[in-house]
PDB file of C-alpha atoms and ligand atoms in Angstrom:
ATOM      1  CA  MET L   1       1.006 -22.532  -2.506  1.00 79.00           C
ATOM      2  CA  ALA L   2       0.458 -18.776  -3.017  1.00 91.00           C
ATOM      3  CA  LEU L   3       1.510 -16.377  -0.304  1.00 92.00           C
ATOM      4  CA  ILE L   4      -2.058 -15.159   0.016  1.00 94.00           C
ATOM      5  CA  THR L   5      -5.160 -16.870  -1.286  1.00 96.00           C
ATOM      6  CA  VAL L   6      -8.470 -15.077  -1.083  1.00 97.00           C
ATOM      7  CA  LYS L   7     -11.617 -17.198  -1.696  1.00 97.00           C
ATOM      8  CA  ASP L   8     -15.140 -15.961  -2.127  1.00 97.00           C
ATOM      9  CA  LEU L   9     -14.478 -13.111   0.282  1.00 96.00           C
ATOM     10  CA  ALA L  10     -17.166 -10.663   1.310  1.00 96.00           C
ATOM     11  CA  LEU L  11     -15.988  -7.626   3.324  1.00 94.00           C
ATOM     12  CA  GLY L  12     -17.560  -4.558   4.818  1.00 92.00           C
ATOM     13  CA  TYR L  13     -19.138  -3.124   8.004  1.00 92.00           C
ATOM     14  CA  GLU L  14     -21.935  -4.392  10.260  1.00 86.00           C
ATOM     15  CA  ASN L  15     -22.752  -7.078   7.833  1.00 75.00           C
ATOM     16  CA  ARG L  16     -23.166  -4.633   5.003  1.00 90.00           C
ATOM     17  CA  ALA L  17     -20.923  -5.971   2.220  1.00 93.00           C
ATOM     18  CA  VAL L  18     -18.846  -3.424   0.508  1.00 94.00           C
ATOM     19  CA  VAL L  19     -17.220  -6.080  -1.819  1.00 95.00           C
ATOM     20  CA  SER L  20     -18.365  -9.650  -2.231  1.00 94.00           C
ATOM     21  CA  GLY L  21     -17.395 -12.670  -4.305  1.00 95.00           C
ATOM     22  CA  LEU L  22     -13.747 -11.724  -4.280  1.00 97.00           C
ATOM     23  CA  ASP L  23     -11.219 -14.285  -5.449  1.00 97.00           C
ATOM     24  CA  PHE L  24      -7.525 -13.643  -6.026  1.00 97.00           C
ATOM     25  CA  GLU L  25      -4.053 -14.917  -5.272  1.00 96.00           C
ATOM     26  CA  VAL L  26      -0.809 -13.205  -4.367  1.00 96.00           C
ATOM     27  CA  GLU L  27       2.273 -15.258  -5.338  1.00 95.00           C
ATOM     28  CA  SER L  28       5.800 -14.647  -4.007  1.00 93.00           C
ATOM     29  CA  GLY L  29       7.476 -11.826  -5.983  1.00 95.00           C
ATOM     30  CA  ASP L  30       4.196 -10.417  -7.396  1.00 96.00           C
ATOM     31  CA  TYR L  31       3.580  -6.728  -7.852  1.00 97.00           C
ATOM     32  CA  LEU L  32      -0.172  -6.370  -7.438  1.00 97.00           C
ATOM     33  CA  CYS L  33      -1.965  -3.071  -7.864  1.00 96.00           C
ATOM     34  CA  ILE L  34      -5.357  -2.740  -6.276  1.00 96.00           C
ATOM     35  CA  VAL L  35      -7.345  -0.007  -8.138  1.00 94.00           C
ATOM     36  CA  GLY L  36     -10.895   1.237  -8.096  1.00 92.00           C
ATOM     37  CA  GLU L  37     -12.888   4.393  -7.591  1.00 89.00           C
ATOM     38  CA  ASN L  38     -13.320   6.066  -4.205  1.00 88.00           C
ATOM     39  CA  GLY L  39     -15.493   3.983  -1.957  1.00 91.00           C
ATOM     40  CA  SER L  40     -14.974   0.738  -3.873  1.00 93.00           C
ATOM     41  CA  GLY L  41     -13.496  -1.013  -0.863  1.00 94.00           C
ATOM     42  CA  LYS L  42      -9.693  -0.818  -1.425  1.00 93.00           C
ATOM     43  CA  THR L  43      -8.951   0.348   2.094  1.00 90.00           C
ATOM     44  CA  THR L  44     -11.404  -2.120   3.604  1.00 93.00           C
ATOM     45  CA  LEU L  45      -9.739  -4.913   1.700  1.00 95.00           C
ATOM     46  CA  MET L  46      -6.332  -3.871   2.981  1.00 92.00           C
ATOM     47  CA  ARG L  47      -7.609  -3.670   6.605  1.00 91.00           C
ATOM     48  CA  THR L  48      -9.081  -7.092   6.212  1.00 93.00           C
ATOM     49  CA  LEU L  49      -5.888  -8.587   4.764  1.00 92.00           C
ATOM     50  CA  LEU L  50      -3.899  -7.123   7.716  1.00 89.00           C
ATOM     51  CA  GLY L  51      -6.364  -8.701  10.123  1.00 88.00           C
ATOM     52  CA  LEU L  52      -7.540  -5.319  11.439  1.00 89.00           C
ATOM     53  CA  GLN L  53     -11.106  -6.276  10.641  1.00 92.00           C
ATOM     54  CA  GLU L  54     -12.932  -9.540  10.208  1.00 93.00           C
ATOM     55  CA  PRO L  55     -14.353 -10.530   6.806  1.00 95.00           C
ATOM     56  CA  ILE L  56     -18.105 -10.983   6.658  1.00 95.00           C
ATOM     57  CA  SER L  57     -17.561 -14.366   4.997  1.00 95.00           C
ATOM     58  CA  GLY L  58     -15.083 -16.267   2.842  1.00 96.00           C
ATOM     59  CA  GLN L  59     -11.414 -17.079   3.463  1.00 94.00           C
ATOM     60  CA  ILE L  60      -7.969 -15.472   3.478  1.00 94.00           C
ATOM     61  CA  LEU L  61      -5.268 -18.179   3.499  1.00 92.00           C
ATOM     62  CA  PHE L  62      -1.600 -17.410   4.208  1.00 91.00           C
ATOM     63  CA  GLY L  63       0.816 -19.926   2.487  1.00 88.00           C
ATOM     64  CA  ASP L  64       4.632 -20.438   2.382  1.00 79.00           C
ATOM     65  CA  GLY L  65       4.979 -19.826   6.147  1.00 78.00           C
ATOM     66  CA  ILE L  66       3.596 -16.253   6.019  1.00 78.00           C
ATOM     67  CA  ARG L  67       1.629 -14.860   8.965  1.00 73.00           C
ATOM     68  CA  LYS L  68      -0.328 -11.718   8.761  1.00 66.00           C
ATOM     69  CA  ASN L  69       1.966  -9.924  11.238  1.00 67.00           C
ATOM     70  CA  GLU L  70       4.701 -10.559   8.762  1.00 75.00           C
ATOM     71  CA  ILE L  71       3.255  -8.059   6.244  1.00 84.00           C
ATOM     72  CA  GLY L  72       4.886  -4.630   6.214  1.00 87.00           C
ATOM     73  CA  TYR L  73       2.396  -1.870   5.964  1.00 87.00           C
ATOM     74  CA  LEU L  74       2.718   1.674   4.692  1.00 87.00           C
ATOM     75  CA  PRO L  75      -0.437   3.410   5.704  1.00 83.00           C
ATOM     76  CA  GLN L  76      -2.044   6.360   3.954  1.00 81.00           C
ATOM     77  CA  GLN L  77      -0.601   9.408   5.677  1.00 74.00           C
ATOM     78  CA  THR L  78      -2.863  11.602   7.754  1.00 71.00           C
ATOM     79  CA  GLN L  79      -1.968  15.144   8.910  1.00 66.00           C
ATOM     80  CA  VAL L  80      -1.380  13.832  12.464  1.00 62.00           C
ATOM     81  CA  GLN L  81       1.166  11.349  11.189  1.00 72.00           C
ATOM     82  CA  LYS L  82       2.880  13.994   9.056  1.00 72.00           C
ATOM     83  CA  ASP L  83       3.280  16.156  12.185  1.00 76.00           C
ATOM     84  CA  PHE L  84       4.601  13.267  14.318  1.00 78.00           C
ATOM     85  CA  PRO L  85       7.293  14.651  16.768  1.00 82.00           C
ATOM     86  CA  ALA L  86       9.814  11.820  16.597  1.00 91.00           C
ATOM     87  CA  THR L  87      13.220  11.447  14.862  1.00 94.00           C
ATOM     88  CA  VAL L  88      13.610   9.475  11.610  1.00 95.00           C
ATOM     89  CA  ALA L  89      15.706   6.805  13.429  1.00 95.00           C
ATOM     90  CA  GLU L  90      12.935   6.338  16.194  1.00 94.00           C
ATOM     91  CA  ILE L  91      10.168   5.925  13.517  1.00 93.00           C
ATOM     92  CA  VAL L  92      12.241   3.419  11.483  1.00 94.00           C
ATOM     93  CA  LEU L  93      13.046   1.442  14.697  1.00 94.00           C
ATOM     94  CA  SER L  94       9.467   1.426  15.693  1.00 91.00           C
ATOM     95  CA  GLY L  95       8.855  -0.839  12.762  1.00 91.00           C
ATOM     96  CA  CYS L  96      10.743  -3.608  14.701  1.00 90.00           C
ATOM     97  CA  ALA L  97       8.166  -3.424  17.604  1.00 85.00           C
ATOM     98  CA  GLY L  98       6.605  -6.817  16.478  1.00 79.00           C
ATOM     99  CA  SER L  99       9.855  -8.650  17.106  1.00 76.00           C
ATOM    100  CA  LEU L 100      10.330  -7.339  20.705  1.00 76.00           C
ATOM    101  CA  GLY L 101       8.311 -10.194  22.209  1.00 76.00           C
ATOM    102  CA  ASN L 102       8.270  -9.704  26.045  1.00 76.00           C
ATOM    103  CA  ARG L 103      11.115  -7.174  25.982  1.00 78.00           C
ATOM    104  CA  PHE L 104      10.593  -3.399  26.595  1.00 79.00           C
ATOM    105  CA  PHE L 105      13.635  -2.066  24.800  1.00 84.00           C
ATOM    106  CA  TYR L 106      15.117  -2.431  21.307  1.00 85.00           C
ATOM    107  CA  GLY L 107      18.307  -4.430  21.285  1.00 88.00           C
ATOM    108  CA  LYS L 108      21.309  -4.613  18.932  1.00 92.00           C
ATOM    109  CA  LYS L 109      19.515  -6.770  16.403  1.00 91.00           C
ATOM    110  CA  GLU L 110      16.641  -4.281  15.935  1.00 92.00           C
ATOM    111  CA  LYS L 111      18.993  -1.253  15.787  1.00 94.00           C
ATOM    112  CA  GLN L 112      21.077  -2.991  13.157  1.00 95.00           C
ATOM    113  CA  LYS L 113      17.933  -3.828  11.159  1.00 94.00           C
ATOM    114  CA  ALA L 114      16.822  -0.173  11.368  1.00 95.00           C
ATOM    115  CA  ALA L 115      20.195   1.030  10.279  1.00 96.00           C
ATOM    116  CA  GLU L 116      20.242  -1.403   7.216  1.00 95.00           C
ATOM    117  CA  ASN L 117      16.842  -0.261   6.117  1.00 94.00           C
ATOM    118  CA  MET L 118      17.707   3.439   6.460  1.00 96.00           C
ATOM    119  CA  LYS L 119      20.650   2.695   4.273  1.00 96.00           C
ATOM    120  CA  ARG L 120      18.554   0.857   1.791  1.00 92.00           C
ATOM    121  CA  MET L 121      16.147   3.814   1.570  1.00 93.00           C
ATOM    122  CA  GLU L 122      19.098   6.327   1.468  1.00 94.00           C
ATOM    123  CA  ILE L 123      17.806   8.233   4.490  1.00 96.00           C
ATOM    124  CA  GLU L 124      20.906   7.658   6.842  1.00 95.00           C
ATOM    125  CA  SER L 125      21.855  11.309   6.745  1.00 97.00           C
ATOM    126  CA  LEU L 126      18.382  12.218   7.974  1.00 96.00           C
ATOM    127  CA  LYS L 127      18.435   9.849  10.966  1.00 95.00           C
ATOM    128  CA  LYS L 128      18.519  12.579  13.731  1.00 96.00           C
ATOM    129  CA  ARG L 129      16.124  14.877  11.892  1.00 96.00           C
ATOM    130  CA  CYS L 130      12.561  15.381  13.086  1.00 94.00           C
ATOM    131  CA  PHE L 131      10.045  13.533  10.897  1.00 93.00           C
ATOM    132  CA  ARG L 132       7.571  16.422  10.711  1.00 90.00           C
ATOM    133  CA  GLU L 133      10.368  18.689   9.212  1.00 92.00           C
ATOM    134  CA  LEU L 134      10.951  16.428   6.215  1.00 93.00           C
ATOM    135  CA  SER L 135       9.527  16.760   2.727  1.00 92.00           C
ATOM    136  CA  GLY L 136       6.679  14.464   1.667  1.00 90.00           C
ATOM    137  CA  GLY L 137       9.071  12.285  -0.357  1.00 91.00           C
ATOM    138  CA  GLN L 138      11.535  11.927   2.468  1.00 93.00           C
ATOM    139  CA  GLN L 139       8.666  11.044   4.831  1.00 92.00           C
ATOM    140  CA  GLN L 140       7.513   8.203   2.541  1.00 91.00           C
ATOM    141  CA  ARG L 141      11.108   6.895   2.373  1.00 93.00           C
ATOM    142  CA  VAL L 142      11.204   6.878   6.193  1.00 93.00           C
ATOM    143  CA  LEU L 143       7.849   4.971   6.340  1.00 92.00           C
ATOM    144  CA  LEU L 144       8.985   2.515   3.740  1.00 92.00           C
ATOM    145  CA  ALA L 145      12.143   1.798   5.875  1.00 94.00           C
ATOM    146  CA  ARG L 146       9.838   1.312   8.770  1.00 93.00           C
ATOM    147  CA  ALA L 147       7.615  -1.061   6.906  1.00 91.00           C
ATOM    148  CA  LEU L 148      10.688  -3.082   5.846  1.00 92.00           C
ATOM    149  CA  CYS L 149      11.749  -3.449   9.500  1.00 92.00           C
ATOM    150  CA  ALA L 150       8.306  -4.969  10.132  1.00 88.00           C
ATOM    151  CA  ALA L 151       8.424  -7.457   7.319  1.00 84.00           C
ATOM    152  CA  GLU L 152      10.795  -8.187   4.444  1.00 79.00           C
ATOM    153  CA  ARG L 153       8.640 -10.474   2.226  1.00 89.00           C
ATOM    154  CA  ILE L 154       5.418  -8.620   1.649  1.00 93.00           C
ATOM    155  CA  LEU L 155       4.681  -4.927   1.633  1.00 94.00           C
ATOM    156  CA  LEU L 156       1.183  -3.397   1.529  1.00 94.00           C
ATOM    157  CA  LEU L 157       1.391   0.192   0.390  1.00 93.00           C
ATOM    158  CA  ASP L 158      -1.756   2.324   0.694  1.00 91.00           C
ATOM    159  CA  GLU L 159      -1.599   5.251  -1.774  1.00 89.00           C
ATOM    160  CA  PRO L 160       2.195   5.695  -1.285  1.00 89.00           C
ATOM    161  CA  VAL L 161       2.538   8.554  -3.737  1.00 88.00           C
ATOM    162  CA  SER L 162      -0.474  10.533  -2.672  1.00 86.00           C
ATOM    163  CA  GLY L 163       0.352  14.295  -2.375  1.00 83.00           C
ATOM    164  CA  LEU L 164       3.838  13.871  -3.832  1.00 87.00           C
ATOM    165  CA  ASP L 165       4.988  16.001  -6.782  1.00 89.00           C
ATOM    166  CA  PRO L 166       5.551  14.232 -10.241  1.00 89.00           C
ATOM    167  CA  LYS L 167       9.325  14.023  -9.797  1.00 90.00           C
ATOM    168  CA  VAL L 168       9.182  12.551  -6.290  1.00 90.00           C
ATOM    169  CA  THR L 169       6.305  10.242  -7.332  1.00 90.00           C
ATOM    170  CA  ALA L 170       8.500   8.782 -10.107  1.00 90.00           C
ATOM    171  CA  GLU L 171      11.386   8.359  -7.589  1.00 91.00           C
ATOM    172  CA  MET L 172       9.105   6.573  -5.208  1.00 91.00           C
ATOM    173  CA  TYR L 173       7.643   4.221  -7.849  1.00 92.00           C
ATOM    174  CA  SER L 174      11.183   3.403  -8.942  1.00 92.00           C
ATOM    175  CA  GLU L 175      12.289   2.692  -5.313  1.00 91.00           C
ATOM    176  CA  ILE L 176       9.270   0.397  -4.915  1.00 93.00           C
ATOM    177  CA  LYS L 177      10.085  -1.398  -8.201  1.00 94.00           C
ATOM    178  CA  LYS L 178      13.604  -1.913  -6.977  1.00 93.00           C
ATOM    179  CA  LEU L 179      12.350  -3.542  -3.792  1.00 93.00           C
ATOM    180  CA  ASN L 180      10.106  -5.826  -5.931  1.00 95.00           C
ATOM    181  CA  ASP L 181      13.060  -6.697  -8.269  1.00 95.00           C
ATOM    182  CA  GLY L 182      14.891  -7.676  -5.068  1.00 92.00           C
ATOM    183  CA  GLY L 183      12.253 -10.289  -4.282  1.00 92.00           C
ATOM    184  CA  ILE L 184       9.811  -8.399  -2.124  1.00 93.00           C
ATOM    185  CA  THR L 185       6.112  -8.984  -2.889  1.00 95.00           C
ATOM    186  CA  ILE L 186       4.289  -5.649  -3.377  1.00 96.00           C
ATOM    187  CA  ILE L 187       0.628  -4.988  -2.947  1.00 96.00           C
ATOM    188  CA  MET L 188      -0.259  -1.415  -3.681  1.00 95.00           C
ATOM    189  CA  ILE L 189      -3.453   0.497  -3.520  1.00 93.00           C
ATOM    190  CA  SER L 190      -3.811   3.406  -5.787  1.00 88.00           C
ATOM    191  CA  HIS L 191      -6.464   5.537  -7.266  1.00 82.00           C
ATOM    192  CA  ASP L 192      -4.067   6.627 -10.077  1.00 83.00           C
ATOM    193  CA  ILE L 193      -4.566   3.581 -12.270  1.00 86.00           C
ATOM    194  CA  ASP L 194      -2.417   4.833 -15.213  1.00 87.00           C
ATOM    195  CA  SER L 195       0.737   5.457 -13.154  1.00 83.00           C
ATOM    196  CA  CYS L 196       0.476   2.382 -10.799  1.00 83.00           C
ATOM    197  CA  ILE L 197      -0.149  -0.181 -13.511  1.00 85.00           C
ATOM    198  CA  ARG L 198       3.040   0.851 -15.398  1.00 88.00           C
ATOM    199  CA  TYR L 199       4.949  -1.158 -12.767  1.00 91.00           C
ATOM    200  CA  ALA L 200       2.429  -3.814 -11.779  1.00 94.00           C
ATOM    201  CA  GLY L 201       2.339  -7.393 -12.924  1.00 95.00           C
ATOM    202  CA  LYS L 202      -1.179  -8.088 -11.713  1.00 97.00           C
ATOM    203  CA  ILE L 203      -4.285  -5.956 -11.304  1.00 96.00           C
ATOM    204  CA  LEU L 204      -7.203  -6.254  -8.944  1.00 97.00           C
ATOM    205  CA  HIS L 205      -9.891  -3.723  -9.940  1.00 96.00           C
ATOM    206  CA  LEU L 206     -12.713  -3.234  -7.393  1.00 95.00           C
ATOM    207  CA  GLY L 207     -15.981  -1.650  -8.259  1.00 92.00           C
ATOM    208  CA  GLU L 208     -19.320  -2.575  -9.731  1.00 90.00           C
ATOM    209  CA  ASN L 209     -17.446  -5.420 -11.541  1.00 92.00           C
ATOM    210  CA  ILE L 210     -14.342  -7.006 -10.315  1.00 95.00           C
ATOM    211  CA  PHE L 211     -11.298  -7.770 -12.431  1.00 96.00           C
ATOM    212  CA  PHE L 212      -8.344  -9.856 -11.280  1.00 97.00           C
ATOM    213  CA  GLY L 213      -5.527 -10.987 -13.676  1.00 97.00           C
ATOM    214  CA  SER L 214      -2.339 -10.030 -15.319  1.00 96.00           C
ATOM    215  CA  LYS L 215      -1.749  -6.509 -16.410  1.00 94.00           C
ATOM    216  CA  ASP L 216      -1.835  -7.537 -20.074  1.00 94.00           C
ATOM    217  CA  GLU L 217      -5.255  -9.270 -19.584  1.00 95.00           C
ATOM    218  CA  TYR L 218      -6.429  -6.203 -17.863  1.00 94.00           C
ATOM    219  CA  LEU L 219      -5.386  -3.807 -20.570  1.00 93.00           C
ATOM    220  CA  ARG L 220      -7.201  -6.039 -23.133  1.00 93.00           C
ATOM    221  CA  SER L 221     -10.344  -6.311 -20.840  1.00 93.00           C
ATOM    222  CA  ARG L 222     -13.326  -4.016 -21.128  1.00 91.00           C
ATOM    223  CA  MET L 223     -12.534  -2.541 -17.706  1.00 91.00           C
ATOM    224  CA  GLY L 224      -8.954  -1.910 -18.649  1.00 90.00           C
ATOM    225  CA  LYS L 225      -9.967  -0.262 -21.852  1.00 89.00           C
ATOM    226  CA  THR L 226     -12.540   1.881 -20.080  1.00 89.00           C
ATOM    227  CA  PHE L 227     -10.385   2.896 -17.210  1.00 86.00           C
ATOM    228  CA  THR L 228      -6.794   3.292 -18.460  1.00 87.00           C
ATOM    229  CA  GLN L 229      -5.314   5.400 -21.271  1.00 85.00           C
ATOM    230  CA  GLU L 230      -3.053   2.454 -22.312  1.00 82.00           C
ATOM    231  CA  GLY L 231      -6.027   0.033 -22.544  1.00 77.00           C
ATOM    232  CA  GLY L 232      -8.042   2.724 -24.366  1.00 78.00           C
ATOM    233  CA  ALA L 233      -5.277   2.986 -26.872  1.00 76.00           C
ATOM    234  CA  ILE L 234      -5.458  -0.794 -27.538  1.00 67.00           C
ATOM    235  CA  ALA L 235      -9.186  -0.514 -28.211  1.00 57.00           C
TER     236      ALA L 235
HETATM  237  P1  LIG D   1     -11.786   3.033  -0.878  1.00 82.13           P
HETATM  238  O1  LIG D   1     -10.546   2.777  -0.069  1.00 82.13           O
HETATM  239  O2  LIG D   1     -11.826   2.259  -2.174  1.00 82.13           O
HETATM  240  O3  LIG D   1     -12.017   4.578  -1.137  1.00 82.13           O
HETATM  241  P2  LIG D   1     -13.143   2.167   1.424  1.00 82.13           P
HETATM  242  O4  LIG D   1     -12.742   0.811   1.734  1.00 82.13           O
HETATM  243  O5  LIG D   1     -12.561   3.267   2.285  1.00 82.13           O
HETATM  244  O6  LIG D   1     -13.054   2.499  -0.098  1.00 82.13           O
HETATM  245  O7  LIG D   1     -14.756   2.312   1.691  1.00 82.13           O
HETATM  246  C1  LIG D   1     -15.613   1.352   1.072  1.00 82.13           C
HETATM  247  C2  LIG D   1     -17.137   1.675   1.597  1.00 82.13           C
HETATM  248  O8  LIG D   1     -17.118   1.321   2.912  1.00 82.13           O
HETATM  249  C3  LIG D   1     -17.545   3.126   1.438  1.00 82.13           C
HETATM  250  O9  LIG D   1     -18.923   3.137   1.071  1.00 82.13           O
HETATM  251  C4  LIG D   1     -17.353   3.679   2.850  1.00 82.13           C
HETATM  252  O10 LIG D   1     -18.247   4.670   3.055  1.00 82.13           O
HETATM  253  C5  LIG D   1     -17.626   2.522   3.693  1.00 82.13           C
HETATM  254  N1  LIG D   1     -16.881   2.474   4.927  1.00 82.13           N
HETATM  255  C6  LIG D   1     -15.551   2.836   5.091  1.00 82.13           C
HETATM  256  N2  LIG D   1     -15.244   2.755   6.450  1.00 82.13           N
HETATM  257  C7  LIG D   1     -16.352   2.471   7.160  1.00 82.13           C
HETATM  258  C8  LIG D   1     -16.598   2.293   8.475  1.00 82.13           C
HETATM  259  N3  LIG D   1     -15.697   2.414   9.482  1.00 82.13           N
HETATM  260  N4  LIG D   1     -17.959   2.023   8.838  1.00 82.13           N
HETATM  261  C9  LIG D   1     -18.852   1.911   7.879  1.00 82.13           C
HETATM  262  N5  LIG D   1     -18.734   1.986   6.593  1.00 82.13           N
HETATM  263  C10 LIG D   1     -17.413   2.347   6.180  1.00 82.13           C
END
């Protein structure tokens, strides 16, 4: 069974559907890019997948023993988050909050996990630094390490390269690809279709029409040809 199966989903606010008739599957090891213009419902879908808001109708089924609190989430950064007055180590460790259960304090296991993920994201040397003093790229590495503490099988990334310069953007995409090559399922929201589909295996395009399928199918589709440079070149 797929990790996530979405069936005939309608989502939105106060019964006003933003997206309806949505069907797609996320298999273990997938790299799915969710694209679409502003206001097409990408963030609403992400919030619904995370269980932060109820769907209007339809189903989201989690398979292969996955529960929704096992999805690591890298939110879109707001100015308040960028200015957060905590150290890198504290922020990464806070990703382990879900495994505390009834305990108030982080134990050896959580601290070890945080250390491993700081190493993985190559931010060990920054661990005592204050988050708000870091560059945008360093901040995203910290937040990825935090998301990895929360979950190691699926990561949901909301506009992870927004505001980063081209060099750091390329590094971030390559870091995310490495995680995917290591077996982590990636679901990424992006408004930058051309860069994000370079790495993706599957595309979900939201908008007036909905497309879900492999990247190759997308590039050959009318939507892919309309919305991407690569697809346009195939036309
Ligand atoms: P995207 O992430 O693709 O830009 P969103 O999911 O943020 O799109 O928004 C989809 C639609 O839902 C937009 O029309 C937006 O105005 C509306 N919307 C977003 N958040 C809310 C909310 N809290 N209450 C009511 N409508 C909302």
